[in-house]
């Protein structure tokens, strides 16, 4: 979405001298829909999060993708324990309301600059502390245990919303940095992926290059001066770089070790000859693709997901990415959230029920237990519910290491396990097996390496801003050579499509802005009108 958004903004402003290099054989990245029976299901992005100020909502409205007459479907959630007992709805509602209050309290630390209790650093620790204090007032042990299971189920659900393995990984002081737009979650009748068509229709077909993974991004720096005896006045020598860095540390972000080769030279380029050939190109940037194709450009907007930057960020850029950027890439969390779709020949779940929540008994691994064996035996306990997409289609969510494990086993095994779970919790041994099971594999996908960004304990909004910081080829360059966009570069809307869209538009706008401002307003302490008028450049 970040790439399509950049391209659209450039095209709308009369700039069509660009190419979209797409690694996959389709556009959309983590937005993709498939047909399951009569239904179109979304394997990636699901909802438009909020209405007010959401460019995705505006785009969907503009292209008639939203049904104005929205008749809300009856939403009845039931929660059941492993022995098939259903929890009274009143109990479920009571704990859900308490949970929402605890979560809002976590968000207030960011907004109000409160200090948390000592030794509490994560959202998970804080909610567990609140839940414990809440449950201490419950005298009946059975009731207390049941309510504890509901809290645990809601925390599992939160890992899928946040994109992490466990809420203990999420920084308490930064939770409120995510800005929620008003208006709830909107589902497009034709599926989220239908939003890709209007974006692609406005772009020249020949500007989109599919199945073209980029291997290396070479970004050149023009020298402000040359060493004596150096004939190539075009290239900055490594010895000069420290000096140049100090000129304008805000703009220059070159950190190449002394000796002429980037730290990751072995993986960044195929041979010394290849390395040298890139030293003499005339454009700001050269992109070397997997198939050997080379693209020259004045600028590149890098919209690689955070997971791909974590995986390849050290080897992909020549010169290497600056240390501060790599540290921020490492500090942020990029979790896995997967979906499990089960398709049936006939409906079997009570027509009034829209979702069944699973209250699993938690089995903690022994301190010396083999983690892999534990995962193998318990991965499915991370599935917190199944909800109805239609009468014959169910959707389950799973996150973290359990999701990564699920990606390694066959869909048949997943389908069998899910059937077992449904029969157990609904106390119905005759629930049919699904005729089709589709599981996503976002962690395994080489061009996503996970699902979306979250702020880990110890990380902050600053890390997102560090990654978003453009890179200049020299301190005297007016426009950056490399810009970054994607959900992981928006400090308030990370993890969302609208965050990716806005970041892409911002990157394009930086390149479109004229070098010399159209209008210069001089700040003056005096209220002298003539000095104010002089500050305006009239064309």
Coordinates of C-alpha atoms in Angstrom, one line a residue:
X1 CA 0.0 0.0 0.0
X2 CA 2.9 2.4 0.8
X3 CA 4.3 1.9 -2.7
X4 CA 1.0 2.2 -4.5
X5 CA 0.2 5.3 -2.5
X6 CA 3.6 6.9 -3.4
X7 CA 3.0 6.1 -7.1
X8 CA -0.5 7.5 -7.1
X9 CA 0.6 10.7 -5.4
X10 CA 3.4 11.1 -8.0
X11 CA 1.1 10.4 -10.9
X12 CA -1.6 12.8 -9.7
X13 CA 1.0 15.5 -9.6
X14 CA 2.2 14.9 -13.1
X15 CA 5.2 12.8 -12.4
X16 CA 5.1 9.4 -14.2
X17 CA 8.9 8.8 -14.5
X18 CA 8.9 6.1 -11.9
X19 CA 8.8 2.3 -11.7
X20 CA 7.2 0.1 -9.0
X21 CA 9.5 -2.9 -8.4
X22 CA 7.3 -5.6 -6.9
X23 CA 8.9 -8.8 -5.6
X24 CA 5.7 -10.8 -5.9
X25 CA 3.8 -11.6 -9.1
X26 CA 0.9 -9.4 -7.8
X27 CA 0.6 -6.0 -6.2
X28 CA -0.9 -5.5 -2.7
X29 CA 1.7 -7.1 -0.4
X30 CA -0.1 -7.9 2.9
X31 CA -3.4 -7.2 1.2
X32 CA -4.8 -10.2 -0.6
X33 CA -8.2 -11.9 -1.0
X34 CA -9.1 -15.3 -2.3
X35 CA -12.4 -17.0 -3.2
X36 CA -13.7 -19.7 -0.8
X37 CA -16.9 -21.1 -2.0
X38 CA -19.3 -18.2 -2.7
X39 CA -17.4 -16.0 -0.3
X40 CA -14.3 -13.8 -0.9
X41 CA -12.0 -14.0 2.2
X42 CA -9.1 -11.7 3.1
X43 CA -5.9 -13.5 4.0
X44 CA -4.2 -10.2 5.0
X45 CA -5.7 -6.8 5.9
X46 CA -9.3 -7.2 7.1
X47 CA -10.9 -4.0 8.2
X48 CA -10.7 -0.2 7.6
X49 CA -9.9 0.9 11.1
X50 CA -12.0 4.0 11.8
X51 CA -13.8 6.5 9.6
X52 CA -12.8 10.0 10.6
X53 CA -9.6 11.1 8.9
X54 CA -9.0 7.6 7.4
X55 CA -7.8 7.9 3.8
X56 CA -8.8 4.3 3.1
X57 CA -12.4 5.0 4.1
X58 CA -12.4 8.1 1.9
X59 CA -11.0 6.0 -1.0
X60 CA -13.5 3.3 -0.5
X61 CA -16.4 5.8 -0.4
X62 CA -15.1 7.6 -3.5
X63 CA -15.1 4.3 -5.5
X64 CA -18.4 3.0 -4.2
X65 CA -16.8 0.1 -2.2
X66 CA -18.8 0.8 1.0
X67 CA -22.4 0.0 1.4
X68 CA -24.1 2.9 3.2
X69 CA -27.0 0.8 4.3
X70 CA -25.2 -1.3 6.8
X71 CA -27.6 -3.6 8.7
X72 CA -25.7 -4.8 11.7
X73 CA -25.7 -8.6 12.0
X74 CA -26.7 -10.1 15.4
X75 CA -23.5 -10.6 17.3
X76 CA -23.8 -13.3 20.0
X77 CA -20.5 -14.5 21.5
X78 CA -20.4 -17.6 23.7
X79 CA -17.5 -18.7 25.8
X80 CA -16.9 -22.3 26.8
X81 CA -14.5 -24.2 29.0
X82 CA -12.6 -27.3 27.9
X83 CA -15.3 -29.6 29.4
X84 CA -17.9 -27.9 27.2
X85 CA -19.6 -25.7 29.9
X86 CA -20.8 -22.4 28.6
X87 CA -20.0 -19.3 30.7
X88 CA -23.0 -17.1 31.7
X89 CA -23.1 -14.2 29.3
X90 CA -23.3 -11.8 32.2
X91 CA -19.9 -13.1 33.6
X92 CA -18.3 -12.7 30.1
X93 CA -19.6 -9.2 29.8
X94 CA -18.4 -8.2 33.3
X95 CA -14.8 -9.4 32.7
X96 CA -14.7 -7.9 29.2
X97 CA -15.8 -4.5 30.6
X98 CA -13.1 -4.7 33.3
X99 CA -10.5 -5.8 30.8
X100 CA -11.3 -2.8 28.5
X101 CA -10.9 -0.5 31.5
X102 CA -7.5 -2.1 32.3
X103 CA -6.3 -1.7 28.7
X104 CA -7.4 2.0 28.6
X105 CA -5.5 2.6 31.8
X106 CA -2.4 1.2 30.1
X107 CA -2.8 3.6 27.2
X108 CA -3.0 6.5 29.7
X109 CA 0.7 6.1 30.7
X110 CA 1.7 7.5 27.2
X111 CA -1.0 10.2 27.1
X112 CA -0.6 11.4 30.7
X113 CA 3.1 10.7 31.4
X114 CA 2.2 8.7 34.5
X115 CA 4.8 6.5 36.1
X116 CA 3.9 2.8 36.3
X117 CA 4.3 0.7 39.5
X118 CA 7.9 -0.4 40.0
X119 CA 9.1 -3.5 38.0
X120 CA 6.1 -3.2 35.6
X121 CA 7.3 -2.5 32.1
X122 CA 4.9 -4.3 29.8
X123 CA 1.2 -4.2 29.0
X124 CA 0.9 -7.9 29.9
X125 CA 2.4 -7.4 33.4
X126 CA 0.1 -4.4 34.0
X127 CA -3.1 -6.1 33.0
X128 CA -2.2 -9.3 34.9
X129 CA -1.6 -7.1 38.0
X130 CA -4.9 -5.3 37.6
X131 CA -6.7 -8.7 37.0
X132 CA -5.1 -10.2 40.1
X133 CA -6.3 -7.3 42.3
X134 CA -9.8 -7.6 40.7
X135 CA -10.0 -11.3 41.2
X136 CA -8.9 -11.0 44.9
X137 CA -12.3 -9.7 45.6
X138 CA -14.0 -12.9 44.3
X139 CA -14.5 -15.4 47.1
X140 CA -15.9 -18.4 45.2
X141 CA -12.8 -20.3 43.9
X142 CA -14.6 -21.8 40.9
X143 CA -16.0 -18.4 39.8
X144 CA -12.5 -16.9 40.4
X145 CA -10.8 -19.5 38.2
X146 CA -13.4 -19.0 35.4
X147 CA -13.0 -15.3 35.4
X148 CA -9.2 -15.7 35.3
X149 CA -9.6 -17.9 32.2
X150 CA -11.6 -15.2 30.5
X151 CA -8.9 -12.6 31.2
X152 CA -6.3 -15.0 29.7
X153 CA -8.5 -15.5 26.6
X154 CA -8.8 -11.7 26.1
X155 CA -5.1 -11.3 26.4
X156 CA -4.6 -13.9 23.6
X157 CA -7.0 -12.0 21.5
X158 CA -5.0 -8.8 22.2
X159 CA -1.8 -10.5 20.8
X160 CA -3.6 -10.9 17.5
X161 CA -4.7 -7.3 17.5
X162 CA -1.3 -6.0 18.5
X163 CA 0.8 -8.5 16.5
X164 CA 3.0 -10.2 19.1
X165 CA 3.6 -13.5 20.9
X166 CA 2.7 -12.3 24.3
X167 CA 1.5 -9.0 25.8
X168 CA 4.5 -9.1 28.1
X169 CA 6.5 -8.1 25.0
X170 CA 4.7 -4.8 24.5
X171 CA 6.0 -1.6 26.1
X172 CA 3.6 -0.2 28.6
X173 CA 4.6 3.4 28.2
X174 CA 4.2 3.3 24.4
X175 CA 0.9 1.5 24.1
X176 CA -1.0 4.9 23.8
X177 CA 1.3 6.0 21.0
X178 CA -1.0 4.2 18.6
X179 CA -3.9 6.5 17.6
X180 CA -7.3 5.0 17.1
X181 CA -9.5 6.7 14.6
X182 CA -13.2 7.1 15.5
X183 CA -15.8 5.0 13.7
X184 CA -15.1 1.4 14.5
X185 CA -13.9 -1.3 12.1
X186 CA -15.5 -1.3 8.6
X187 CA -15.7 -4.4 6.4
X188 CA -15.9 -3.8 2.7
X189 CA -18.6 -5.9 1.1
X190 CA -16.3 -6.8 -1.7
X191 CA -13.3 -7.5 0.6
X192 CA -10.5 -5.2 1.6
X193 CA -8.4 -6.3 -1.4
X194 CA -11.0 -4.6 -3.7
X195 CA -9.4 -1.3 -2.7
X196 CA -6.3 -2.2 -4.8
X197 CA -8.1 -1.9 -8.1
X198 CA -8.8 1.9 -8.1
X199 CA -5.2 2.5 -6.9
X200 CA -3.8 0.5 -9.8
X201 CA -6.2 1.8 -12.4
X202 CA -4.7 5.3 -12.2
X203 CA -1.1 4.1 -12.8
X204 CA 0.5 3.4 -16.2
X205 CA 0.7 -0.4 -16.6
X206 CA 4.3 -0.3 -17.8
X207 CA 5.3 1.4 -14.6
X208 CA 4.6 -1.7 -12.5
X209 CA 7.3 -4.4 -12.8
X210 CA 6.1 -7.7 -11.2
X211 CA 8.3 -10.6 -9.9
X212 CA 11.3 -8.3 -9.5
X213 CA 12.9 -8.8 -6.1
X214 CA 15.6 -6.2 -5.4
X215 CA 18.9 -7.7 -4.1
X216 CA 20.9 -4.5 -3.4
X217 CA 20.3 -0.8 -3.1
X218 CA 23.5 1.1 -4.0
X219 CA 23.1 4.8 -3.1
X220 CA 25.9 7.0 -4.2
X221 CA 27.4 10.1 -2.5
X222 CA 28.8 13.0 -4.5
X223 CA 31.9 14.5 -2.9
X224 CA 32.0 18.0 -1.7
X225 CA 35.8 17.8 -2.2
X226 CA 38.4 15.2 -3.3
X227 CA 41.5 13.9 -1.6
X228 CA 44.7 15.1 -3.2
X229 CA 45.8 12.6 -5.8
X230 CA 42.3 11.2 -6.2
X231 CA 41.2 11.6 -9.8
X232 CA 37.7 10.5 -9.2
X233 CA 36.3 13.7 -7.7
X234 CA 32.9 12.2 -7.9
X235 CA 33.3 9.7 -5.2
X236 CA 33.6 10.3 -1.5
X237 CA 36.5 8.3 -0.1
X238 CA 35.8 6.4 3.1
X239 CA 38.4 8.5 5.0
X240 CA 36.4 11.6 4.3
X241 CA 33.2 10.3 5.7
X242 CA 33.6 10.9 9.3
X243 CA 34.4 14.5 8.6
X244 CA 31.4 14.8 6.3
X245 CA 29.1 13.1 8.9
X246 CA 29.9 15.8 11.4
X247 CA 28.9 18.6 8.9
X248 CA 25.3 17.8 9.0
X249 CA 24.5 14.6 11.0
X250 CA 20.9 15.2 10.4
X251 CA 21.2 14.7 6.7
X252 CA 24.2 12.5 6.1
X253 CA 23.8 8.9 7.3
X254 CA 26.8 7.2 5.9
X255 CA 28.6 4.8 8.1
X256 CA 30.9 2.7 6.0
X257 CA 34.0 1.0 7.7
X258 CA 37.4 2.2 6.6
X259 CA 38.8 0.1 3.8
X260 CA 36.4 0.8 1.0
X261 CA 34.0 -2.2 1.3
X262 CA 30.8 -2.2 3.3
X263 CA 30.8 -4.5 6.3
X264 CA 28.5 -7.0 4.5
X265 CA 30.4 -6.9 1.1
X266 CA 30.4 -10.7 0.8
X267 CA 26.6 -10.8 0.7
X268 CA 25.9 -7.4 -0.7
X269 CA 27.6 -7.9 -4.0
X270 CA 28.5 -10.9 -6.1
X271 CA 32.1 -10.0 -6.8
X272 CA 34.8 -7.3 -6.5
X273 CA 34.3 -6.4 -10.2
X274 CA 30.6 -6.0 -9.6
X275 CA 31.3 -3.8 -6.5
X276 CA 33.6 -1.6 -8.6
X277 CA 31.2 -1.2 -11.4
X278 CA 28.7 0.4 -9.0
X279 CA 31.2 2.9 -7.8
X280 CA 31.1 4.7 -11.1
X281 CA 27.5 5.1 -11.9
X282 CA 26.1 8.6 -12.5
X283 CA 22.7 8.3 -10.9
X284 CA 22.0 8.8 -7.2
X285 CA 20.8 5.2 -6.7
X286 CA 21.2 1.9 -8.5
X287 CA 19.0 -1.1 -7.7
X288 CA 20.4 -4.5 -8.5
X289 CA 17.6 -7.1 -8.8
X290 CA 17.8 -10.8 -8.2
X291 CA 17.6 -11.5 -12.0
X292 CA 20.6 -9.3 -12.7
X293 CA 18.5 -6.3 -14.0
X294 CA 19.9 -2.9 -12.9
X295 CA 17.7 0.2 -12.4
X296 CA 19.2 3.6 -12.1
X297 CA 17.2 6.3 -10.3
X298 CA 17.4 9.7 -8.7
X299 CA 15.6 8.5 -5.7
X300 CA 14.2 5.3 -4.3
X301 CA 11.2 4.9 -1.9
X302 CA 11.9 1.7 0.1
X303 CA 8.6 0.2 1.2
X304 CA 10.0 -3.2 2.3
X305 CA 8.1 -4.5 5.4
X306 CA 9.9 -4.3 8.8
X307 CA 10.3 -8.1 8.8
X308 CA 12.2 -8.0 5.5
X309 CA 14.4 -5.1 6.9
X310 CA 15.1 -7.2 10.0
X311 CA 16.1 -10.2 7.8
X312 CA 18.0 -8.4 5.0
X313 CA 18.6 -4.8 6.2
X314 CA 22.3 -5.4 7.0
X315 CA 23.2 -6.8 3.6
X316 CA 20.8 -5.0 1.2
X317 CA 22.2 -1.5 1.3
X318 CA 25.6 -0.4 0.0
X319 CA 26.9 1.6 1.8
X320 CA 25.3 -0.1 4.9
X321 CA 22.4 1.4 6.7
X322 CA 23.5 3.7 9.5
X323 CA 23.9 2.1 12.9
X324 CA 21.1 4.1 14.5
X325 CA 18.6 2.9 11.8
X326 CA 19.6 -0.8 12.2
X327 CA 19.3 -0.5 16.0
X328 CA 15.8 0.8 15.7
X329 CA 14.9 -1.9 13.1
X330 CA 16.1 -4.5 15.7
X331 CA 14.4 -2.8 18.6
X332 CA 10.8 -2.8 17.2
X333 CA 8.7 -5.9 17.3
X334 CA 7.4 -7.5 14.1
X335 CA 5.1 -10.3 15.1
X336 CA 3.2 -13.1 13.3
X337 CA -0.6 -13.2 13.2
X338 CA -2.2 -15.9 11.0
X339 CA -5.7 -16.8 10.1
X340 CA -7.4 -20.2 9.8
X341 CA -10.4 -20.5 7.6
X342 CA -12.6 -23.6 7.8
X343 CA -15.2 -24.2 5.0
X344 CA -18.1 -26.6 5.5
X345 CA -20.7 -28.2 3.3
X346 CA -23.5 -27.4 5.7
X347 CA -24.0 -25.1 8.7
X348 CA -23.7 -26.7 12.2
X349 CA -23.3 -23.7 14.6
X350 CA -26.5 -22.4 16.1
X351 CA -27.8 -19.6 13.8
X352 CA -27.8 -17.0 16.6
X353 CA -24.1 -17.6 17.6
X354 CA -21.6 -15.5 15.8
X355 CA -18.4 -16.5 17.8
X356 CA -17.3 -19.2 20.1
X357 CA -14.5 -18.3 22.6
X358 CA -12.2 -21.0 24.0
X359 CA -11.3 -20.8 27.7
X360 CA -8.2 -23.0 27.7
X361 CA -6.6 -24.3 30.9
X362 CA -3.1 -22.9 30.8
X363 CA -0.3 -25.5 30.9
X364 CA 3.0 -23.7 31.7
X365 CA 6.1 -25.5 30.3
X366 CA 8.5 -26.9 32.9
X367 CA 11.7 -24.8 33.3
X368 CA 13.9 -27.4 31.6
X369 CA 11.2 -28.4 29.0
X370 CA 12.1 -28.6 25.4
X371 CA 10.4 -25.5 23.8
X372 CA 9.9 -27.2 20.5
X373 CA 8.2 -30.2 22.1
X374 CA 6.0 -27.9 24.2
X375 CA 5.0 -26.0 21.0
X376 CA 4.2 -29.2 19.2
X377 CA 2.0 -30.4 22.0
X378 CA 0.2 -27.1 22.8
X379 CA 0.3 -24.8 19.7
X380 CA -3.5 -24.9 19.1
X381 CA -4.2 -23.5 22.6
X382 CA -3.3 -20.1 21.2
X383 CA -6.5 -20.1 19.0
X384 CA -8.8 -18.1 21.2
X385 CA -12.0 -18.3 19.2
X386 CA -13.7 -19.2 15.9
X387 CA -16.1 -16.6 14.4
X388 CA -18.6 -17.0 11.6
X389 CA -17.7 -15.4 8.3
X390 CA -20.9 -17.0 6.9
X391 CA -23.0 -20.0 8.0
X392 CA -20.6 -22.4 6.4
X393 CA -17.3 -20.5 6.9
X394 CA -15.4 -20.1 10.2
X395 CA -12.4 -17.9 10.9
X396 CA -9.9 -18.5 13.7
X397 CA -6.8 -16.4 14.6
X398 CA -3.5 -17.4 16.0
X399 CA -0.4 -15.4 16.9
X400 CA 3.3 -15.5 17.9
X401 CA 5.4 -18.7 18.1
X402 CA 2.4 -20.9 17.9
X403 CA 1.4 -19.3 14.6
X404 CA 5.0 -19.8 13.3
X405 CA 4.8 -23.5 14.3
X406 CA 1.4 -23.9 12.6
X407 CA 3.0 -22.7 9.3
X408 CA 5.2 -25.7 9.4
X409 CA 2.4 -28.3 9.5
X410 CA 0.0 -29.3 6.8
X411 CA -3.5 -27.8 6.5
X412 CA -5.0 -31.3 7.0
X413 CA -3.4 -31.6 10.4
X414 CA -4.7 -28.1 11.3
X415 CA -8.2 -29.0 10.1
X416 CA -8.2 -32.2 12.2
X417 CA -7.0 -30.3 15.3
X418 CA -9.6 -27.6 14.8
X419 CA -12.4 -30.2 14.4
X420 CA -11.2 -31.8 17.7
X421 CA -11.3 -28.4 19.4
X422 CA -14.8 -27.5 18.2
X423 CA -16.2 -30.9 19.2
X424 CA -14.6 -30.6 22.6
X425 CA -15.8 -27.0 23.5
X426 CA -19.2 -27.4 21.9
X427 CA -19.7 -30.8 23.5
X428 CA -20.8 -32.2 20.1
X429 CA -18.9 -35.3 18.8
X430 CA -20.7 -35.0 15.4
X431 CA -19.4 -31.7 14.2
X432 CA -18.3 -32.4 10.7
X433 CA -14.8 -32.0 9.4
X434 CA -14.3 -29.0 7.1
X435 CA -14.2 -29.7 3.4
X436 CA -11.5 -27.1 3.0
X437 CA -9.0 -25.5 5.4
X438 CA -6.9 -22.5 4.4
X439 CA -4.2 -21.2 6.7
X440 CA -2.0 -18.1 6.1
X441 CA 1.8 -18.2 6.5
X442 CA 2.9 -14.6 6.9
X443 CA 6.0 -15.5 8.8
X444 CA 7.2 -18.0 6.1
X445 CA 6.5 -15.6 3.2
X446 CA 9.9 -14.2 2.2
X447 CA 8.5 -10.8 1.2
X448 CA 6.7 -10.2 4.5
X449 CA 8.5 -12.3 7.1
X450 CA 5.7 -11.6 9.6
X451 CA 2.5 -9.5 9.9
X452 CA 2.9 -6.0 11.4
X453 CA 4.7 -3.7 13.7
X454 CA 4.4 -3.3 17.5
X455 CA 6.5 -1.4 20.0
X456 CA 8.4 -3.9 22.1
X457 CA 9.5 -3.3 25.7
X458 CA 12.4 -0.8 25.6
X459 CA 11.6 0.5 22.1
X460 CA 9.6 3.8 21.4
X461 CA 8.1 6.0 18.8
X462 CA 11.6 7.4 18.2
X463 CA 12.6 4.0 16.6
X464 CA 9.8 4.4 14.1
X465 CA 10.9 7.9 13.3
X466 CA 14.5 6.7 13.0
X467 CA 13.5 4.2 10.4
X468 CA 11.4 6.8 8.5
X469 CA 14.4 9.2 8.4
X470 CA 15.4 9.6 4.7
X471 CA 19.0 9.1 3.6
X472 CA 21.0 11.7 1.7
X473 CA 23.8 11.0 -0.6
X474 CA 25.7 14.0 0.6
X475 CA 25.2 16.8 3.1
X476 CA 24.6 19.3 0.3
X477 CA 21.9 17.3 -1.5
X478 CA 18.5 19.0 -1.6
X479 CA 16.5 15.8 -2.0
X480 CA 17.2 12.4 -0.3
X481 CA 18.4 9.5 -2.3
X482 CA 16.6 6.9 -0.2
X483 CA 13.2 7.4 1.5
X484 CA 11.4 4.9 3.7
X485 CA 7.6 4.2 3.8
X486 CA 5.3 1.5 5.1
X487 CA 3.2 0.9 8.2
X488 CA 6.4 0.6 10.3
X489 CA 7.4 4.2 9.5
X490 CA 4.2 5.9 10.8
X491 CA 4.6 6.7 14.5
X492 CA 0.8 6.9 15.2
X493 CA -0.7 4.5 12.7
X494 CA 1.9 1.7 12.7
X495 CA 0.4 -1.8 12.0
X496 CA -2.4 -0.3 9.7
X497 CA -3.0 0.1 6.0
X498 CA -3.9 3.7 6.4
X499 CA -0.5 4.2 8.2
X500 CA 1.2 2.7 5.2
X501 CA -0.8 4.8 2.8
X502 CA -0.1 8.1 4.5
X503 CA 3.7 7.3 4.8
X504 CA 3.8 6.6 1.1
X505 CA 2.1 9.8 0.3
X506 CA 4.5 11.7 2.6
X507 CA 7.6 10.2 0.9
X508 CA 6.3 11.2 -2.6
X509 CA 5.5 14.7 -1.4
X510 CA 9.1 15.2 -0.2
X511 CA 10.2 14.4 -3.7
X512 CA 7.6 16.6 -5.3
X513 CA 8.2 19.7 -3.1
X514 CA 10.2 22.3 -5.1
X515 CA 13.8 22.8 -4.1
X516 CA 13.3 26.5 -3.4
X517 CA 10.1 27.2 -1.5
X518 CA 7.4 29.1 -3.4
X519 CA 6.8 31.3 -0.5
X520 CA 9.3 32.4 2.2
X521 CA 7.9 34.0 5.4
X522 CA 10.6 35.6 7.5
X523 CA 10.0 35.5 11.2
X524 CA 10.4 38.9 12.8
X525 CA 10.0 40.1 16.4
X526 CA 8.8 43.5 15.2
X527 CA 5.3 44.0 13.8
X528 CA 6.8 46.1 11.0
X529 CA 4.6 45.4 8.0
X530 CA 7.3 46.1 5.4
X531 CA 9.7 43.5 6.8
X532 CA 6.8 41.0 6.7
X533 CA 6.0 41.8 3.1
X534 CA 9.6 41.4 2.1
X535 CA 9.4 37.9 3.4
X536 CA 6.9 36.9 0.8
X537 CA 8.4 35.9 -2.6
X538 CA 5.9 37.0 -5.2
X539 CA 6.1 35.2 -8.6

